[in-house]
Short mmCIF file of C-alpha atoms (C1' of nucleotides) in Angstrom, two decimals:
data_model
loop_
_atom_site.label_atom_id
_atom_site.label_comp_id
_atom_site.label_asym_id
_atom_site.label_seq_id
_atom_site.Cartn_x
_atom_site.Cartn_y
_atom_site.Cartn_z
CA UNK V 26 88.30 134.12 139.02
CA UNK V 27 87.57 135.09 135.26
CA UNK V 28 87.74 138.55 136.14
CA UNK V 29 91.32 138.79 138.29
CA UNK V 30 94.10 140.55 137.34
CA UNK V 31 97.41 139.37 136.96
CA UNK V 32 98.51 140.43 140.16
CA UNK V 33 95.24 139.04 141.74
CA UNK V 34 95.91 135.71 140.30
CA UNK V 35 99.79 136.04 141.90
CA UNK V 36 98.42 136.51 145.38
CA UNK V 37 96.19 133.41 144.70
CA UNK V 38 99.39 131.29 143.90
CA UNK V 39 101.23 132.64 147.16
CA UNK V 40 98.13 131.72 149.04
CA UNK V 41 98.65 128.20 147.46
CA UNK V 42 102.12 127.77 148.51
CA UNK V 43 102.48 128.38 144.60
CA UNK V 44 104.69 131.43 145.64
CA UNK V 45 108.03 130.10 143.07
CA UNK V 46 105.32 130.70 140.02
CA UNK V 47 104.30 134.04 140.65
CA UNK V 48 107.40 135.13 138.20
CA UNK V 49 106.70 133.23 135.25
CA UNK V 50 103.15 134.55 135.90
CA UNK V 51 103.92 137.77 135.95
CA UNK V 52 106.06 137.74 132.39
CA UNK V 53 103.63 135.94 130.81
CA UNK V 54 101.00 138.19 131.80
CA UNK V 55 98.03 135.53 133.34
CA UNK V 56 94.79 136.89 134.59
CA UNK V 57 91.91 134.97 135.60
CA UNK V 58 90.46 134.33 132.64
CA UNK V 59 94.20 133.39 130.99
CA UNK V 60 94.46 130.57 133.79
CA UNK V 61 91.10 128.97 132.97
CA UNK V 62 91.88 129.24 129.56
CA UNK V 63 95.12 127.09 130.09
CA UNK V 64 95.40 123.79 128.71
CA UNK V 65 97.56 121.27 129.92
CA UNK V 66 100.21 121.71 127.04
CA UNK V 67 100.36 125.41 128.03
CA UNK V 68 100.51 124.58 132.13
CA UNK V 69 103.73 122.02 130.97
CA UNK V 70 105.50 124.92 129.23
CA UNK V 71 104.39 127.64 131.48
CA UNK V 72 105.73 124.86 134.93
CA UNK V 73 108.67 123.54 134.47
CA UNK V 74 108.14 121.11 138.45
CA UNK V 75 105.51 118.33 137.43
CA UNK V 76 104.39 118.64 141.00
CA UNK V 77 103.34 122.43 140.39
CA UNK V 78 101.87 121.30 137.38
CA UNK V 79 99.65 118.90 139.20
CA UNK V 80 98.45 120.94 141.77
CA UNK V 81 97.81 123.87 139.26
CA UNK V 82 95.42 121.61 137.70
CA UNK V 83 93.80 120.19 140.36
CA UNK V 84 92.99 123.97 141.80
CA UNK V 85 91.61 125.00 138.01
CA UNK V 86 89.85 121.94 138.09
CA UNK V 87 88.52 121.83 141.68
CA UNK V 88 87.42 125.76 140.68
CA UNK V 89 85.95 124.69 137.49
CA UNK V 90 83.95 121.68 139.21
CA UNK V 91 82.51 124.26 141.93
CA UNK V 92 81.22 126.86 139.75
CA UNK V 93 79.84 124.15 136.72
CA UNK V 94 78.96 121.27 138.85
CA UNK V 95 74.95 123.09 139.58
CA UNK V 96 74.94 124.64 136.60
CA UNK V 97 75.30 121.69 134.79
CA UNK V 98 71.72 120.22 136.00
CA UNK V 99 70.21 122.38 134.25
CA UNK V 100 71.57 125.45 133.07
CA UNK V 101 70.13 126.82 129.47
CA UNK V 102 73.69 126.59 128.28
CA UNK V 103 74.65 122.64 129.25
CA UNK V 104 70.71 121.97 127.99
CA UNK V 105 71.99 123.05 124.67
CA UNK V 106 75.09 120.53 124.98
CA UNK V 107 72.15 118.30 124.94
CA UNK V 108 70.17 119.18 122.45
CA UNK V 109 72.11 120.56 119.52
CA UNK V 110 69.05 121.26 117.47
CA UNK V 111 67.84 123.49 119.69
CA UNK V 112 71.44 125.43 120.47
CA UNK V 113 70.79 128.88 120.98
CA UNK V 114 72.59 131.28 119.07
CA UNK V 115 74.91 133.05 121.81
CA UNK V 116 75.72 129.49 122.87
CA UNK V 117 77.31 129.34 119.26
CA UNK V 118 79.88 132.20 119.39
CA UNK V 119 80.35 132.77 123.03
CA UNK V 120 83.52 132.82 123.75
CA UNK V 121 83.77 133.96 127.48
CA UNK V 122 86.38 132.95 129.35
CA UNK V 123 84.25 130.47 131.44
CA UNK V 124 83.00 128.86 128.38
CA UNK V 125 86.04 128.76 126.58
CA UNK V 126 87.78 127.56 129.73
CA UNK V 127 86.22 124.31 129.03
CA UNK V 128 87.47 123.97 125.53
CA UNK V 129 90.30 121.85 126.13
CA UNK V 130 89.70 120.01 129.22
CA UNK V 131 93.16 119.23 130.43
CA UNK V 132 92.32 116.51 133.24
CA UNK V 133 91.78 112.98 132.77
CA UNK V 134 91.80 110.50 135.35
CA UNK V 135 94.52 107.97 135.04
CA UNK V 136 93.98 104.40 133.98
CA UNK V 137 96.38 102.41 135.62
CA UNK V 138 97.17 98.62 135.33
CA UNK V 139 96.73 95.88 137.74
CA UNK V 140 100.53 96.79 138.65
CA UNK V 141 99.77 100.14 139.38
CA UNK V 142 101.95 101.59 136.66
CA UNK V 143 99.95 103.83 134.17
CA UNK V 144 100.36 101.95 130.70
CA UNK V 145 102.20 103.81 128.13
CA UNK V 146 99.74 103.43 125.90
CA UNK V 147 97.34 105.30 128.00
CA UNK V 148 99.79 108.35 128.43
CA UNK V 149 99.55 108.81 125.23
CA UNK V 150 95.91 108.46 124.14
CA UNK V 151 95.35 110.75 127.14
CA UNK V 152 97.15 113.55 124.82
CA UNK V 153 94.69 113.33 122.47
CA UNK V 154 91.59 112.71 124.59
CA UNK V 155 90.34 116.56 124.09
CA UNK V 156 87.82 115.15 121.81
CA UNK V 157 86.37 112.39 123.70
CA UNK V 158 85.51 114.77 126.23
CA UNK V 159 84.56 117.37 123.57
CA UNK V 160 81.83 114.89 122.06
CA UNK V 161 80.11 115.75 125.34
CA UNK V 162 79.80 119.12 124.76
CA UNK V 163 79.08 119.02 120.97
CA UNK V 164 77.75 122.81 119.76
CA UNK V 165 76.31 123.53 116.57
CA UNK V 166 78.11 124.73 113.32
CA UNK V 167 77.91 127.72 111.57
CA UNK V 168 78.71 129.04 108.74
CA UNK V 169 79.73 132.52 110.54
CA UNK V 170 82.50 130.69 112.29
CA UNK V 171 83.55 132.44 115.17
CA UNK V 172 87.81 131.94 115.93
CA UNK V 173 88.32 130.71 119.21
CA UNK V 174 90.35 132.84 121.68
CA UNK V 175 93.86 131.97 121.19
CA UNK V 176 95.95 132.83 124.23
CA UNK V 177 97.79 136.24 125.05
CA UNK V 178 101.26 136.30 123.12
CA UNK V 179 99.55 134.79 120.19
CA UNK V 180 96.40 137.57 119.66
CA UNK V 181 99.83 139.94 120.53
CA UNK V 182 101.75 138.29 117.42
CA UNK V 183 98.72 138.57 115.57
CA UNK V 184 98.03 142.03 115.79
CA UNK V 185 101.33 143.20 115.18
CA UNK V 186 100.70 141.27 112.28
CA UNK V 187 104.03 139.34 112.68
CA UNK V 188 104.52 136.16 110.77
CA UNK V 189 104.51 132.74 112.99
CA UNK V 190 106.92 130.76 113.33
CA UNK V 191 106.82 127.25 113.51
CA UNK V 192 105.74 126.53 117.45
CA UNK V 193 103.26 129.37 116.76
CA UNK V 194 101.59 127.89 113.88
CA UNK V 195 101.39 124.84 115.76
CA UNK V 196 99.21 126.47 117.96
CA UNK V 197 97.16 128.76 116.54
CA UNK V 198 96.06 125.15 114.43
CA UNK V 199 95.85 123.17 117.84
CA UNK V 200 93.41 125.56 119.05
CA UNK V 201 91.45 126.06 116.06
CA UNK V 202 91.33 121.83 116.25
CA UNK V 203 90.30 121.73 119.59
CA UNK V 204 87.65 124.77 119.02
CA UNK V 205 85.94 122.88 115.99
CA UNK V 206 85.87 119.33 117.38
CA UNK V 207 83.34 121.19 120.10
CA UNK V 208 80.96 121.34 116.87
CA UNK V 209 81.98 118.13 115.82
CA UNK V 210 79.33 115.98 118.29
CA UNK V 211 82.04 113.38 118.78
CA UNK V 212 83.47 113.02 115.26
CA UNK V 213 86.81 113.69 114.20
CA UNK V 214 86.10 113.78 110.86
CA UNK V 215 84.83 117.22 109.78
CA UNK V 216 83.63 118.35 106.53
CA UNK V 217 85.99 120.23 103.81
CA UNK V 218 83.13 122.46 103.96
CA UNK V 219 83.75 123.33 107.90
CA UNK V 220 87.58 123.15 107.40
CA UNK V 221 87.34 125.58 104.46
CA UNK V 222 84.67 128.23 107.26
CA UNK V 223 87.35 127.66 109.70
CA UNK V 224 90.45 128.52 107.44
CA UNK V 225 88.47 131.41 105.79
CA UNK V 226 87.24 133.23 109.35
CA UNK V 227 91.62 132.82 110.22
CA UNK V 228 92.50 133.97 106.73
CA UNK V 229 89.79 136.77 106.93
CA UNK V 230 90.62 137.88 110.18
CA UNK V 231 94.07 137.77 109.82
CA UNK V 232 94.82 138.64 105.90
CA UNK V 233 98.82 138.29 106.50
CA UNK V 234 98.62 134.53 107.52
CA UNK V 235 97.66 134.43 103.81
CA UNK V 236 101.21 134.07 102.41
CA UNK V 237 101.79 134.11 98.90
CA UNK V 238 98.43 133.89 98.24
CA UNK V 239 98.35 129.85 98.48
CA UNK V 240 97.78 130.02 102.66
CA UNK V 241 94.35 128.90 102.18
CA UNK V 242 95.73 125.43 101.33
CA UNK V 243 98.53 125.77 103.93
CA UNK V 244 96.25 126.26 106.94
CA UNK V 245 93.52 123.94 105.69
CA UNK V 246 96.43 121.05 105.03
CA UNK V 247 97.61 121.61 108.53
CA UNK V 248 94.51 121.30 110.46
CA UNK V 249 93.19 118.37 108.39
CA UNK V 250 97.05 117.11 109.39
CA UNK V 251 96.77 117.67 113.13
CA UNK V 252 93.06 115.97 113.26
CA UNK V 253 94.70 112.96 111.35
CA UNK V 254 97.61 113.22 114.00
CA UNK V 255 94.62 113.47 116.53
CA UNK V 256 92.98 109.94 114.89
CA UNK V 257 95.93 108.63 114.94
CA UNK V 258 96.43 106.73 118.26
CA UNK V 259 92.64 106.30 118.97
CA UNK V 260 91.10 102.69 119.25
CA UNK V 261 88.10 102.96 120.97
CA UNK V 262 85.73 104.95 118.28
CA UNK V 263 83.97 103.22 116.08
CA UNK V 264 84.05 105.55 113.25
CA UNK V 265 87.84 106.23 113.50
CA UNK V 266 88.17 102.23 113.78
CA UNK V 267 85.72 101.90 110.78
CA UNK V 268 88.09 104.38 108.19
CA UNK V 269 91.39 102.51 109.83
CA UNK V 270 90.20 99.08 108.63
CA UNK V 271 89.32 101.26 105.24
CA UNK V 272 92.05 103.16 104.57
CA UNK V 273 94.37 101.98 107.14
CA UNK V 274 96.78 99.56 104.43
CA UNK V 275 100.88 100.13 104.59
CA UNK V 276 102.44 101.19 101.41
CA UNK V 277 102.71 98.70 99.31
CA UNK V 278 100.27 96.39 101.06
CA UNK V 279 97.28 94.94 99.32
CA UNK V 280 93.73 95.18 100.86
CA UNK V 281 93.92 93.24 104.27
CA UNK V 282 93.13 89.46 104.54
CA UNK V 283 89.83 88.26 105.50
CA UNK V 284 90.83 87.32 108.73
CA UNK V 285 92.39 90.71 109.27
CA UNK V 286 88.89 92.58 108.47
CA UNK V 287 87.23 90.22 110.53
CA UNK V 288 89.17 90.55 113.59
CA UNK V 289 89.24 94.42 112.92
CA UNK V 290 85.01 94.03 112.87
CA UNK V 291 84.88 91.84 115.98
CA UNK V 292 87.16 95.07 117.43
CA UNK V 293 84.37 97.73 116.42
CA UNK V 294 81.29 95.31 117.68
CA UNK V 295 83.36 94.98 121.29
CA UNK V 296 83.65 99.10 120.70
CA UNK V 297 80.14 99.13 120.21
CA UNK V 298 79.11 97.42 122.97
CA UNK V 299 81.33 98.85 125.55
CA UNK V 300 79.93 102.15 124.74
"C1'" DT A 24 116.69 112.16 121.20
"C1'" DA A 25 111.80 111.55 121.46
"C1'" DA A 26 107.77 113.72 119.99
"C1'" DC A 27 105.54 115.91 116.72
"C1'" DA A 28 104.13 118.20 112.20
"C1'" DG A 29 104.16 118.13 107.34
"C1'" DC A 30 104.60 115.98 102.94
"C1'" DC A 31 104.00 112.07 99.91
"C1'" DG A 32 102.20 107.95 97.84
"C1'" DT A 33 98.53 104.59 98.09
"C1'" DT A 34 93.88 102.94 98.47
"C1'" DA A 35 88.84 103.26 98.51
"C1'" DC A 36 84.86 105.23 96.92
"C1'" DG A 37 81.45 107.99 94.61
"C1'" DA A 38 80.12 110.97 90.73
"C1'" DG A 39 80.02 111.71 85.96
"C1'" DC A 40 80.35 110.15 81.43
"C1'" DA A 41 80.53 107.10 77.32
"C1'" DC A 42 79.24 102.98 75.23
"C1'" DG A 43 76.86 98.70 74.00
"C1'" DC C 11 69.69 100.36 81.78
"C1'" DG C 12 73.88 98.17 83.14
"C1'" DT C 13 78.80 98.22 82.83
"C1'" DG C 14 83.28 100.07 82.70
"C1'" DC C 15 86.34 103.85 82.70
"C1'" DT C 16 88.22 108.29 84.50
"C1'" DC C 17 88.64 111.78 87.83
"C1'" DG C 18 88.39 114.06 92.26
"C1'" DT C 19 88.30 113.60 97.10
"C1'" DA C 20 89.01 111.55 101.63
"C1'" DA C 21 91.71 108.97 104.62
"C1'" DC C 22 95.41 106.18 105.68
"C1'" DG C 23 100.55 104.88 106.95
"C1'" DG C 24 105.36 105.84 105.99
"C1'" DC C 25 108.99 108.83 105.86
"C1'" DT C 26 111.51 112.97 106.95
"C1'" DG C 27 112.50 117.41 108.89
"C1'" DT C 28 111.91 120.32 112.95
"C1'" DT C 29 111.54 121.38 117.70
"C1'" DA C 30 111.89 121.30 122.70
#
DNA sequence: TAACAGCCGTTACGAGCACG
DNA sequence: CGTGCTCGTAACGGCTGTTA
């Protein structure tokens, strides 16, 4: 599938009953490797029916499954996963399709409640969930950071060197969060040092995101922003739990009462253990 | 209009320095 | 050497503007 064409990847939808998609595939110029690239934000703008959406997944998924599943026993590249210290240097900058197929892993099973109604709650910690499956599959850093491959119309936008807009910033910073919290072995929390690598490879590549000379602190705001907006909803990690009960005080609000801290300790200890 | 990103102010903490 | 102060940085929640 990573090496299809465009049109190879329409006759795959017909053959799906996906036939109605094959337009919107066409304009927005999918090959193989585009569709395994796809996140789930990207499949929601790119489908408009939540039905097509869900069976789009399910094939990339079902596709993914069959062609990782033996691999993942005990291929040289999941061993890596594994064992960060011994991460092999291609492992750290490849960025085939395959592998970077697996950056954002778009499907999550859904937790539903004894009603059978999937909590709110869950809905939305399952937007931000990219990094709890990312800890999984934890590479190591470098100081060479390689840019992740951001999808067709943005690498188009960027070489015609044509200032983003707002959605596209969004983005191009969503993708560079998702592509570092694979280095990240579970944290959210990465170093200024690996925010300033990160900012510096986009700024280096890409000289005209550097806009008015002060884009350095623009980007590197932004992504620190979106892995704070990432943080945000999360209960169930201990570290992110531990810097809540910190940090985590309202304006104007003194430290938080004993009893506060102590519930919020009893909350990481259950976290611990359920882990 | 809800969801989201970005900015701002607050709090905690550690490093560095001066002083007794 | 211990203490107290200042400063810089990290992380938070709140608020507001923007977008789909």
């Amino acid at each position: 599938m990573e090496t299809w064409s465009v049109d190879q990847v329409c006759s795959w939808l017909v053959e799906k009953n996906l036939g109605e998609l094959v337009h919107r595939f066409q304009e927005e110029e999918i090959s193989g490797a585009a569709l395994l690239a796809l996140n789930d934000r990207m499949i929601q703008q790119l489908v408009k029916k939540i039905g097509h959406q869900a069976v789009l997944m399910d094939l990339i998924k079902k596709y993914k499954q069959e062609n990782q599943g033996p691999k993942s026993l005990g291929s040289p590249r999941e061993t890596t996963l594994v064992t960060q210290a011994e991460a092999a240097p291609e492992d750290e900058q490849s960025s085939g399709p395959d592998n970077r197929g697996q950056q954002t892993p778009s499907f999550y099973p859904a937790k539903t409640l004894d009603n059978g109604l999937i909590d709110q709650r869950v809905l939305k910690q399952r937007r931000n969930v990219k990094h709890v499956v990312a800890r999984n599959k934890a590479l190591q850093w470098t100081k060479s950071y390689v840019l992740p491959e951001f999808p067709y119309d943005i690498k188009c936008m960027l070489a015609e060197e044509k200032c983003p807009d707002h959605s596209v910033r969004i983005r191009i910073i969503e993708f560079l969060q998702v592509d570092m919290t694979k280095y990240l072995e579970g944290s959210l929390y990465p170093t200024s040092q690996q925010y300033n690598d990160v900012v510096n490879a986009l700024l280096q590549a890409h000289p005209f995101l550097d806009e008015d000379g002060c884009g350095f602190f623009l980007w590197k705001r932004a992504l620190k922003d979106r892995f704070k907006y990432v943080r945000r909803p999360i209960e169930d990690d201990e570290q992110v739990m531990r810097n809540k009960c910190k940090f985590g005080h309202r304006r104007g609000q003194t430290r938080k009462s004993l009893a506060d801290i102590r519930l919020d300790e009893i909350k990481i200890v259950q976290i611990k253990l359920s882990v």
